[in-house]
CSV table of C-alpha atoms and ligand atoms in Angstrom, one decimal:
chain,number,residue,atom,x,y,z
A,239,UNK,CA,-0.1,-0.2,0.0
A,240,UNK,CA,0.8,3.3,-1.3
A,241,UNK,CA,1.0,6.1,1.7
A,242,UNK,CA,-1.0,9.3,1.3
A,243,UNK,CA,-0.3,12.5,2.5
A,244,UNK,CA,-2.0,13.2,5.7
A,245,UNK,CA,-4.4,15.9,4.1
A,246,UNK,CA,-6.1,13.6,2.0
A,247,UNK,CA,-7.9,12.1,4.5
A,248,UNK,CA,-10.1,15.5,4.1
A,249,UNK,CA,-10.9,14.2,0.9
A,250,UNK,CA,-14.7,13.1,2.1
A,251,UNK,CA,-15.2,9.0,0.6
A,252,UNK,CA,-17.0,9.6,-3.0
A,253,UNK,CA,-20.9,10.0,-2.0
A,254,UNK,CA,-22.0,8.6,-5.2
A,255,UNK,CA,-20.1,4.7,-5.1
A,256,UNK,CA,-23.5,3.5,-3.9
A,257,UNK,CA,-25.5,4.7,-6.4
A,258,UNK,CA,-22.6,3.9,-9.5
A,259,UNK,CA,-22.7,0.2,-7.8
A,260,UNK,CA,-26.9,0.0,-8.1
A,261,UNK,CA,-26.1,1.9,-11.8
A,262,UNK,CA,-24.0,-0.6,-12.9
A,263,UNK,CA,-25.6,-3.8,-11.9
A,264,UNK,CA,-29.1,-2.4,-13.4
A,265,UNK,CA,-26.8,-1.8,-16.6
A,266,UNK,CA,-25.7,-5.6,-16.2
A,267,UNK,CA,-29.3,-6.6,-15.9
A,268,UNK,CA,-29.7,-4.7,-19.3
A,269,UNK,CA,-32.2,-2.1,-17.9
A,270,UNK,CA,-32.6,0.7,-20.2
A,271,UNK,CA,-31.5,3.3,-17.4
A,272,UNK,CA,-32.7,7.1,-17.9
A,273,UNK,CA,-30.2,9.0,-16.5
A,274,UNK,CA,-31.2,12.5,-15.1
A,275,UNK,CA,-28.1,12.5,-12.4
A,276,UNK,CA,-25.6,14.7,-15.0
A,277,UNK,CA,-24.7,18.3,-14.6
A,278,UNK,CA,-23.8,18.1,-17.9
A,279,UNK,CA,-25.6,19.1,-21.2
A,280,UNK,CA,-26.5,16.9,-23.6
A,281,UNK,CA,-26.4,19.3,-26.7
A,282,UNK,CA,-23.7,19.6,-29.0
A,283,UNK,CA,-21.8,22.9,-28.8
A,284,UNK,CA,-23.0,25.4,-31.5
A,285,UNK,CA,-21.1,24.9,-34.6
A,286,UNK,CA,-20.0,28.4,-35.5
A,287,UNK,CA,-17.7,28.0,-32.6
A,288,UNK,CA,-16.8,24.0,-33.7
A,289,UNK,CA,-15.9,25.5,-37.0
A,290,UNK,CA,-13.6,28.5,-35.4
A,291,UNK,CA,-12.0,25.9,-33.5
A,292,UNK,CA,-11.3,24.0,-36.2
A,293,UNK,CA,-9.6,27.3,-37.8
A,294,UNK,CA,-7.8,28.1,-35.1
A,295,UNK,CA,-6.2,24.6,-34.3
A,296,UNK,CA,-4.0,24.9,-37.5
A,297,UNK,CA,-2.6,27.8,-36.9
A,298,UNK,CA,0.9,27.2,-35.8
A,299,UNK,CA,1.1,30.1,-33.8
A,300,UNK,CA,-1.6,28.9,-31.3
A,301,UNK,CA,0.4,25.7,-30.9
A,302,UNK,CA,3.1,27.8,-28.1
A,303,UNK,CA,2.4,28.1,-25.2
A,304,UNK,CA,-0.1,30.9,-24.2
A,305,UNK,CA,0.1,33.7,-21.6
A,306,UNK,CA,-0.9,33.2,-18.1
A,307,UNK,CA,-3.7,35.7,-18.0
A,308,UNK,CA,-4.8,34.5,-21.3
A,309,UNK,CA,-5.0,36.2,-24.5
A,310,UNK,CA,-5.6,39.8,-24.5
A,311,UNK,CA,-8.3,39.4,-27.6
A,312,UNK,CA,-10.2,36.8,-24.9
A,313,UNK,CA,-10.4,38.8,-21.8
A,314,UNK,CA,-11.8,42.0,-24.2
A,315,UNK,CA,-14.7,39.9,-25.5
A,316,UNK,CA,-15.0,39.0,-21.8
A,317,UNK,CA,-15.2,42.9,-20.8
A,318,UNK,CA,-17.8,43.5,-24.1
A,319,UNK,CA,-19.4,40.5,-23.3
A,320,UNK,CA,-19.7,42.2,-19.5
A,321,UNK,CA,-20.8,45.1,-20.7
A,322,UNK,CA,-23.8,44.1,-22.8
A,323,UNK,CA,-25.1,41.5,-20.5
A,324,UNK,CA,-24.6,43.2,-17.0
A,325,UNK,CA,-23.8,46.8,-17.9
A,326,UNK,CA,-20.7,46.6,-15.8
A,327,UNK,CA,-17.2,48.3,-17.3
A,328,UNK,CA,-14.4,45.7,-16.5
A,329,UNK,CA,-10.5,46.5,-17.5
A,330,UNK,CA,-9.4,43.8,-19.6
A,331,UNK,CA,-6.0,44.1,-18.5
A,332,UNK,CA,-6.6,43.9,-14.9
A,333,UNK,CA,-9.9,42.7,-14.2
A,334,UNK,CA,-10.5,39.3,-15.9
A,335,UNK,CA,-8.5,36.7,-16.1
A,336,UNK,CA,-8.8,33.4,-18.4
A,337,UNK,CA,-9.2,29.4,-16.4
A,338,UNK,CA,-9.4,26.3,-17.5
A,339,UNK,CA,-12.8,26.5,-17.1
A,340,UNK,CA,-14.0,28.3,-13.5
A,341,UNK,CA,-13.8,25.3,-11.6
A,342,UNK,CA,-9.8,25.9,-11.6
A,343,UNK,CA,-10.5,29.2,-10.3
A,344,UNK,CA,-12.5,27.8,-7.4
A,345,UNK,CA,-10.7,25.3,-6.6
A,346,UNK,CA,-7.3,27.6,-5.6
A,347,UNK,CA,-9.0,30.6,-4.8
A,348,UNK,CA,-8.3,29.6,-1.3
A,349,UNK,CA,-5.0,28.6,-1.8
A,350,UNK,CA,-4.4,32.1,-2.2
A,351,UNK,CA,-6.3,33.7,0.7
A,352,UNK,CA,-6.9,31.2,3.4
A,353,UNK,CA,-4.4,30.2,5.6
A,354,UNK,CA,-4.2,27.8,8.6
A,355,UNK,CA,-7.4,28.4,11.2
A,356,UNK,CA,-8.9,31.0,8.9
A,357,UNK,CA,-12.5,30.7,7.5
A,358,UNK,CA,-14.6,30.2,4.5
A,359,UNK,CA,-18.3,30.6,4.2
A,360,UNK,CA,-19.8,27.8,2.7
A,361,UNK,CA,-23.5,27.0,0.9
A,362,UNK,CA,-24.9,23.8,2.5
A,363,UNK,CA,-26.2,22.1,0.0
A,364,UNK,CA,-23.6,23.5,-2.5
A,365,UNK,CA,-21.2,22.4,-5.1
A,366,UNK,CA,-18.6,20.4,-3.1
A,367,UNK,CA,-15.4,21.8,-4.2
A,368,UNK,CA,-15.8,25.3,-1.9
A,369,UNK,CA,-15.9,23.4,1.2
A,370,UNK,CA,-12.9,20.4,0.1
A,371,UNK,CA,-10.9,23.1,-1.1
A,372,UNK,CA,-11.2,25.2,1.1
A,373,UNK,CA,-10.1,22.2,3.7
A,374,UNK,CA,-7.2,21.2,1.2
A,375,UNK,CA,-6.0,24.7,1.9
A,376,UNK,CA,-5.6,24.2,5.4
A,377,UNK,CA,-8.8,26.6,6.1
A,378,UNK,CA,-12.3,25.6,7.6
A,379,UNK,CA,-15.3,25.5,6.1
A,380,UNK,CA,-17.9,27.4,8.3
A,381,UNK,CA,-21.3,26.3,6.4
A,382,UNK,CA,-24.6,28.4,5.7
A,383,UNK,CA,-27.6,26.4,5.4
A,384,UNK,CA,-29.5,27.4,2.5
A,385,UNK,CA,-33.3,26.4,3.4
A,386,UNK,CA,-36.2,26.1,1.9
A,387,UNK,CA,-38.3,28.9,4.2
A,388,UNK,CA,-35.3,31.3,3.4
A,389,UNK,CA,-35.7,30.9,-0.5
A,390,UNK,CA,-32.3,28.6,-0.2
A,391,UNK,CA,-30.7,32.1,0.3
A,392,UNK,CA,-28.4,32.3,3.6
A,393,UNK,CA,-29.1,33.8,6.8
A,394,UNK,CA,-26.1,36.5,7.5
A,395,UNK,CA,-27.2,36.9,10.5
A,396,UNK,CA,-27.2,33.5,11.6
A,397,UNK,CA,-23.6,33.4,11.3
A,398,UNK,CA,-21.8,34.5,15.2
A,399,UNK,CA,-19.6,37.2,15.5
A,400,UNK,CA,-16.8,35.1,16.2
A,401,UNK,CA,-16.7,33.3,13.7
A,402,UNK,CA,-16.5,36.2,11.6
A,403,UNK,CA,-12.7,38.2,12.9
A,404,UNK,CA,-11.0,34.1,11.1
A,405,UNK,CA,-13.5,34.6,7.8
A,406,UNK,CA,-11.9,35.3,4.2
A,407,UNK,CA,-14.1,34.5,1.7
A,408,UNK,CA,-17.7,33.8,1.1
A,409,UNK,CA,-18.6,31.4,-1.3
A,410,UNK,CA,-22.1,32.0,-3.4
A,411,UNK,CA,-23.5,30.6,-6.1
A,412,UNK,CA,-27.1,31.8,-7.8
A,413,UNK,CA,-28.4,31.0,-10.3
A,414,UNK,CA,-28.0,28.4,-7.8
A,415,UNK,CA,-26.5,24.5,-8.2
A,416,UNK,CA,-28.5,22.1,-7.2
A,417,UNK,CA,-31.6,24.3,-5.6
A,418,UNK,CA,-32.5,25.7,-9.0
A,419,UNK,CA,-32.7,29.4,-7.2
A,420,UNK,CA,-31.6,32.7,-7.7
A,421,UNK,CA,-30.7,35.4,-5.7
A,422,UNK,CA,-32.8,39.1,-5.4
A,423,UNK,CA,-31.1,42.5,-5.5
A,424,UNK,CA,-31.7,43.1,-1.8
A,425,UNK,CA,-30.0,39.9,-1.2
A,426,UNK,CA,-26.9,41.4,-3.2
A,427,UNK,CA,-27.0,44.7,-1.6
A,428,UNK,CA,-27.3,43.0,1.9
A,429,UNK,CA,-24.1,40.5,1.4
A,430,UNK,CA,-21.8,43.2,-0.2
A,431,UNK,CA,-22.7,45.4,2.8
A,432,UNK,CA,-21.8,42.5,5.3
A,433,UNK,CA,-18.7,41.6,3.5
A,434,UNK,CA,-17.1,45.1,3.4
A,435,UNK,CA,-18.4,46.1,7.3
A,436,UNK,CA,-16.6,42.4,8.2
A,437,UNK,CA,-13.6,42.5,5.3
A,438,UNK,CA,-14.7,39.1,3.7
A,439,UNK,CA,-14.2,39.0,-0.3
A,440,UNK,CA,-17.0,37.4,-2.1
A,441,UNK,CA,-16.5,35.1,-4.6
A,442,UNK,CA,-19.8,34.5,-6.9
A,443,UNK,CA,-20.1,31.4,-8.7
A,444,UNK,CA,-22.8,32.3,-11.5
A,445,UNK,CA,-22.0,29.4,-13.6
A,446,UNK,CA,-25.6,29.6,-14.8
A,447,UNK,CA,-25.9,33.0,-15.1
A,448,UNK,CA,-27.4,32.2,-18.5
A,449,UNK,CA,-29.4,29.5,-17.8
A,450,UNK,CA,-33.1,31.1,-16.9
A,451,UNK,CA,-36.5,30.4,-17.7
A,452,UNK,CA,-38.9,32.9,-16.0
A,453,UNK,CA,-38.5,35.8,-14.4
A,454,UNK,CA,-35.9,38.4,-13.5
A,455,UNK,CA,-32.7,37.9,-15.5
A,456,UNK,CA,-30.0,36.4,-13.0
A,457,UNK,CA,-27.6,39.4,-11.9
A,458,UNK,CA,-24.1,39.6,-11.8
A,459,UNK,CA,-22.6,40.7,-8.4
A,460,UNK,CA,-20.3,43.4,-9.8
A,461,UNK,CA,-23.8,45.0,-10.5
A,462,UNK,CA,-24.1,46.1,-7.3
A,463,UNK,CA,-20.4,46.7,-6.6
A,464,UNK,CA,-19.4,49.0,-9.4
A,465,UNK,CA,-16.2,50.1,-7.8
A,466,UNK,CA,-15.2,45.8,-7.1
A,467,UNK,CA,-14.1,46.8,-4.0
A,468,UNK,CA,-14.7,43.3,-2.6
A,469,UNK,CA,-16.0,40.8,-4.6
A,470,UNK,CA,-14.8,38.6,-7.9
A,471,UNK,CA,-17.5,36.5,-10.2
A,472,UNK,CA,-16.7,33.5,-11.8
A,473,UNK,CA,-18.2,32.5,-15.1
A,474,UNK,CA,-17.7,29.5,-17.1
A,475,UNK,CA,-18.7,28.9,-20.8
A,476,UNK,CA,-19.5,25.2,-19.8
A,477,UNK,CA,-23.1,25.8,-19.4
A,478,UNK,CA,-23.8,28.5,-21.6
A,479,UNK,CA,-22.4,27.8,-24.8
A,480,UNK,CA,-22.9,23.4,-23.8
A,481,UNK,CA,-18.7,23.7,-23.8
A,482,UNK,CA,-17.8,21.6,-20.8
A,483,UNK,CA,-15.5,19.6,-22.4
A,484,UNK,CA,-13.6,22.3,-23.6
A,485,UNK,CA,-12.2,23.8,-19.7
A,486,UNK,CA,-12.4,27.4,-20.8
A,487,UNK,CA,-14.0,29.9,-18.0
A,488,UNK,CA,-12.8,33.5,-16.7
A,489,UNK,CA,-13.0,35.2,-13.0
A,490,UNK,CA,-13.5,38.9,-12.8
A,491,UNK,CA,-14.1,41.7,-10.6
A,492,UNK,CA,-11.0,42.9,-8.2
A,493,UNK,CA,-8.6,43.6,-9.1
A,494,UNK,CA,-5.9,42.6,-6.7
A,495,UNK,CA,-8.1,39.2,-6.0
A,496,UNK,CA,-7.5,38.5,-9.7
A,497,UNK,CA,-3.6,39.3,-9.4
A,498,UNK,CA,-3.0,37.3,-6.4
A,499,UNK,CA,-5.2,34.1,-8.1
A,500,UNK,CA,-2.7,34.8,-11.0
A,501,UNK,CA,0.1,34.8,-9.5
A,502,UNK,CA,-0.9,31.9,-7.4
A,503,UNK,CA,-1.9,29.7,-11.2
A,504,UNK,CA,1.5,30.9,-13.0
A,505,UNK,CA,2.9,28.1,-10.9
A,506,UNK,CA,0.0,25.4,-11.4
A,507,UNK,CA,-0.6,25.8,-15.2
A,508,UNK,CA,0.0,27.3,-18.0
A,509,UNK,CA,-2.6,29.2,-19.6
A,510,UNK,CA,-5.9,27.8,-22.0
A,511,UNK,CA,-4.7,26.2,-25.5
A,512,UNK,CA,-4.8,29.3,-27.4
A,513,UNK,CA,-6.9,28.1,-29.9
A,514,UNK,CA,-9.8,27.2,-27.1
A,515,UNK,CA,-9.8,31.0,-26.5
A,516,UNK,CA,-10.2,31.8,-29.7
A,517,UNK,CA,-13.0,29.5,-30.0
A,518,UNK,CA,-14.0,31.5,-26.6
A,519,UNK,CA,-14.2,34.7,-28.2
A,520,UNK,CA,-16.1,33.4,-31.3
A,521,UNK,CA,-18.9,32.3,-28.4
A,522,UNK,CA,-18.6,35.6,-26.3
A,523,UNK,CA,-18.9,37.7,-29.4
A,524,UNK,CA,-20.7,35.5,-31.7
A,525,UNK,CA,-24.2,34.9,-32.7
A,526,UNK,CA,-26.1,34.8,-29.4
A,527,UNK,CA,-29.4,33.3,-30.6
A,528,UNK,CA,-28.1,30.1,-29.7
A,529,UNK,CA,-28.0,30.6,-26.3
A,530,UNK,CA,-32.2,30.9,-26.9
A,531,UNK,CA,-32.1,27.9,-28.3
A,532,UNK,CA,-30.8,26.7,-25.6
A,533,UNK,CA,-32.7,27.8,-22.6
A,534,UNK,CA,-35.6,26.8,-24.9
A,535,UNK,CA,-34.8,22.9,-25.0
A,536,UNK,CA,-33.9,23.4,-20.9
A,537,UNK,CA,-37.3,24.8,-20.3
A,538,UNK,CA,-39.4,22.6,-22.5
A,539,UNK,CA,-38.2,20.1,-20.9
A,540,UNK,CA,-38.7,22.1,-17.0
A,541,UNK,CA,-41.9,22.3,-18.2
A,542,UNK,CA,-43.0,19.0,-19.1
A,543,UNK,CA,-41.3,17.9,-16.0
A,544,UNK,CA,-42.0,20.6,-13.1
A,545,UNK,CA,-45.8,19.4,-14.3
A,546,UNK,CA,-45.4,15.7,-14.0
A,547,UNK,CA,-44.0,16.0,-10.4
A,548,UNK,CA,-46.7,18.1,-9.3
A,549,UNK,CA,-49.5,15.5,-11.1
A,550,UNK,CA,-47.6,12.7,-9.0
A,551,UNK,CA,-47.4,14.5,-5.4
A,552,UNK,CA,-44.0,15.4,-5.5
A,553,UNK,CA,-42.9,18.5,-3.2
A,554,UNK,CA,-40.5,21.3,-4.8
A,555,UNK,CA,-40.4,25.0,-6.0
A,556,UNK,CA,-40.4,25.2,-9.5
A,557,UNK,CA,-36.8,26.4,-10.4
A,558,UNK,CA,-36.5,29.6,-12.3
A,559,UNK,CA,-33.1,29.1,-13.5
A,560,UNK,CA,-30.2,26.1,-14.1
A,561,UNK,CA,-31.1,22.8,-15.5
A,562,UNK,CA,-32.2,21.2,-12.2
A,563,UNK,CA,-34.8,20.3,-9.9
A,564,UNK,CA,-34.5,20.0,-6.1
A,565,UNK,CA,-37.4,17.8,-5.0
A,566,UNK,CA,-38.0,16.3,-1.8
A,567,UNK,CA,-37.6,12.9,-1.4
A,568,UNK,CA,-40.9,11.0,-0.5
A,569,UNK,CA,-41.9,10.2,2.7
A,570,UNK,CA,-39.9,7.2,4.6
A,571,UNK,CA,-36.8,7.8,2.5
A,572,UNK,CA,-33.8,8.9,2.9
A,573,UNK,CA,-31.9,10.8,0.0
A,574,UNK,CA,-29.9,7.6,-0.9
A,575,UNK,CA,-32.3,5.0,0.0
A,576,UNK,CA,-34.9,6.7,-2.7
A,577,UNK,CA,-32.0,7.3,-5.5
A,578,UNK,CA,-31.3,3.4,-4.7
A,579,UNK,CA,-35.0,2.6,-5.4
A,580,UNK,CA,-35.4,4.4,-7.9
A,581,UNK,CA,-32.6,2.8,-10.0
A,582,UNK,CA,-34.0,-0.8,-9.2
A,583,UNK,CA,-37.7,-0.1,-9.4
A,584,UNK,CA,-37.5,2.4,-12.7
A,585,UNK,CA,-34.3,2.4,-14.1
A,586,UNK,CA,-34.1,6.2,-13.0
A,587,UNK,CA,-30.7,7.6,-11.7
A,588,UNK,CA,-31.1,11.0,-10.3
A,589,UNK,CA,-28.6,12.1,-7.7
A,590,UNK,CA,-29.3,12.0,-3.6
A,591,UNK,CA,-29.4,15.7,-2.0
A,592,UNK,CA,-26.8,14.5,0.6
A,593,UNK,CA,-24.3,14.7,-1.8
A,594,UNK,CA,-24.2,18.3,-1.9
A,595,UNK,CA,-23.9,18.7,2.1
A,596,UNK,CA,-25.9,17.4,5.2
A,597,UNK,CA,-28.5,20.2,4.5
A,598,UNK,CA,-29.4,18.1,1.2
A,599,UNK,CA,-30.7,15.4,3.5
A,600,UNK,CA,-34.2,14.5,2.0
A,601,UNK,CA,-34.1,16.2,-1.4
A,602,UNK,CA,-32.8,14.4,-4.9
A,603,UNK,CA,-31.6,16.7,-7.6
A,604,UNK,CA,-33.0,15.8,-11.1
A,605,UNK,CA,-30.7,17.3,-14.0
A,606,UNK,CA,-32.5,18.0,-17.3
A,607,UNK,CA,-29.8,17.5,-19.3
A,608,UNK,CA,-31.4,14.3,-21.0
A,609,UNK,CA,-33.6,14.2,-24.4
A,610,UNK,CA,-37.2,15.0,-24.0
A,611,UNK,CA,-38.1,11.7,-25.4
A,612,UNK,CA,-36.0,10.3,-22.5
A,613,UNK,CA,-37.5,12.6,-20.0
A,614,UNK,CA,-41.3,11.9,-21.0
A,615,UNK,CA,-40.6,7.9,-20.4
A,616,UNK,CA,-39.0,8.8,-17.3
A,617,UNK,CA,-42.4,10.1,-16.3
A,618,UNK,CA,-43.9,7.6,-17.6
A,619,UNK,CA,-42.4,5.0,-15.6
A,620,UNK,CA,-42.7,7.1,-12.2
A,621,UNK,CA,-46.4,7.4,-13.0
A,622,UNK,CA,-46.7,3.4,-12.9
A,623,UNK,CA,-44.7,3.4,-9.2
A,624,UNK,CA,-46.2,3.8,-6.2
A,625,UNK,CA,-44.6,5.6,-3.1
B,991,PLP,C1,-20.5,23.2,-13.2
B,991,PLP,C2,-20.4,23.8,-12.3
B,991,PLP,C3,-19.1,24.6,-12.5
B,991,PLP,C4,-17.9,24.5,-13.0
B,991,PLP,O1,-18.1,24.6,-14.5
B,991,PLP,P1,-16.7,24.3,-15.4
B,991,PLP,O2,-16.9,23.7,-16.5
B,991,PLP,O3,-15.3,24.2,-14.2
B,991,PLP,O4,-16.4,25.7,-16.0
B,991,PLP,C5,-18.9,25.7,-11.4
B,991,PLP,N1,-20.1,25.6,-10.3
B,991,PLP,C6,-21.1,25.1,-10.6
B,991,PLP,C7,-22.1,25.1,-9.2
B,991,PLP,C8,-21.2,24.4,-10.7
B,991,PLP,O5,-22.8,23.6,-11.1
């Protein structure tokens, strides 16, 4: 046996191992599985972006190491997109950094700001990376519960004072994975007031800013922090343009925070393949009707599922954004036992809420990243079951 570093003990056991095993067993039995567990769009990357990539990949000048902070053309494209979408001005030289997907920035930010014993405020349920990377950086995550009765927003007034003196970062994510909710303007204002008062850097994960259905368009946190005093925002081309496999995203906001993250990253990676950045410029500056089409597809799937699950007496809030539904498990089940039951009895795979933190227990997450036909078939199977 090899002996791993003790910090590896901070990585929790893989939570979906049992579900994966059940899934494999069902596959072996020849069950036609309907997988509604994946956070990865099934829709291909729009064609004009793929074509741009083909061109860019054959140009020798793109074959060399890229610059660490990203091509200036890409950073200008980001600032142009931001201005158009949020009416926020960004200095492409100092307030924009390219990332190998937003996960790259999210996972490394604690290493730039957390000293041993420092705290980061982390939402639960939430994207597990915030919590685990805070731990690996030697910090302590302080959990902010997202409760349904509070519209899945954290209650800042519940965070005790003694925590605040050691808190360096706050992670937020709206539109939210896994709950599908969005944050109000008042919430952002409250957060920024709070963060300035207590000197906490707000790290807003806006990976789903363009996957919205009804209600107001999601806002950027920088619309509420126009001087970029205390916040940064992570964005991704993954969900907006169905480019998860390409690995490109960006972070914008406070220049000192961006500069520190950039300095750290010069020692970790060597930038994003330039051909991908060229294709990324095409995504951000080219035809945006493709994004409307992506929203239309997810909205149709959402509407089918919302209506069917309502008629089946499942309890949940209709998601305003993201491609997830966050649903209460029926009485008598835990998150995990219900997910196992669905695989066994219906050949349907969903994600147990407990995988997103303790506050996720009692829920399961349905992902809309499967074709409409499969979703309709899944609903049919559910209708023939009893809970
Ligand atoms: C998908 C996702 C990301 C990561 O996306 P990248 O592909 O790394 O850009 C970040 N945050 C949340 C909440 C996500 O769901």
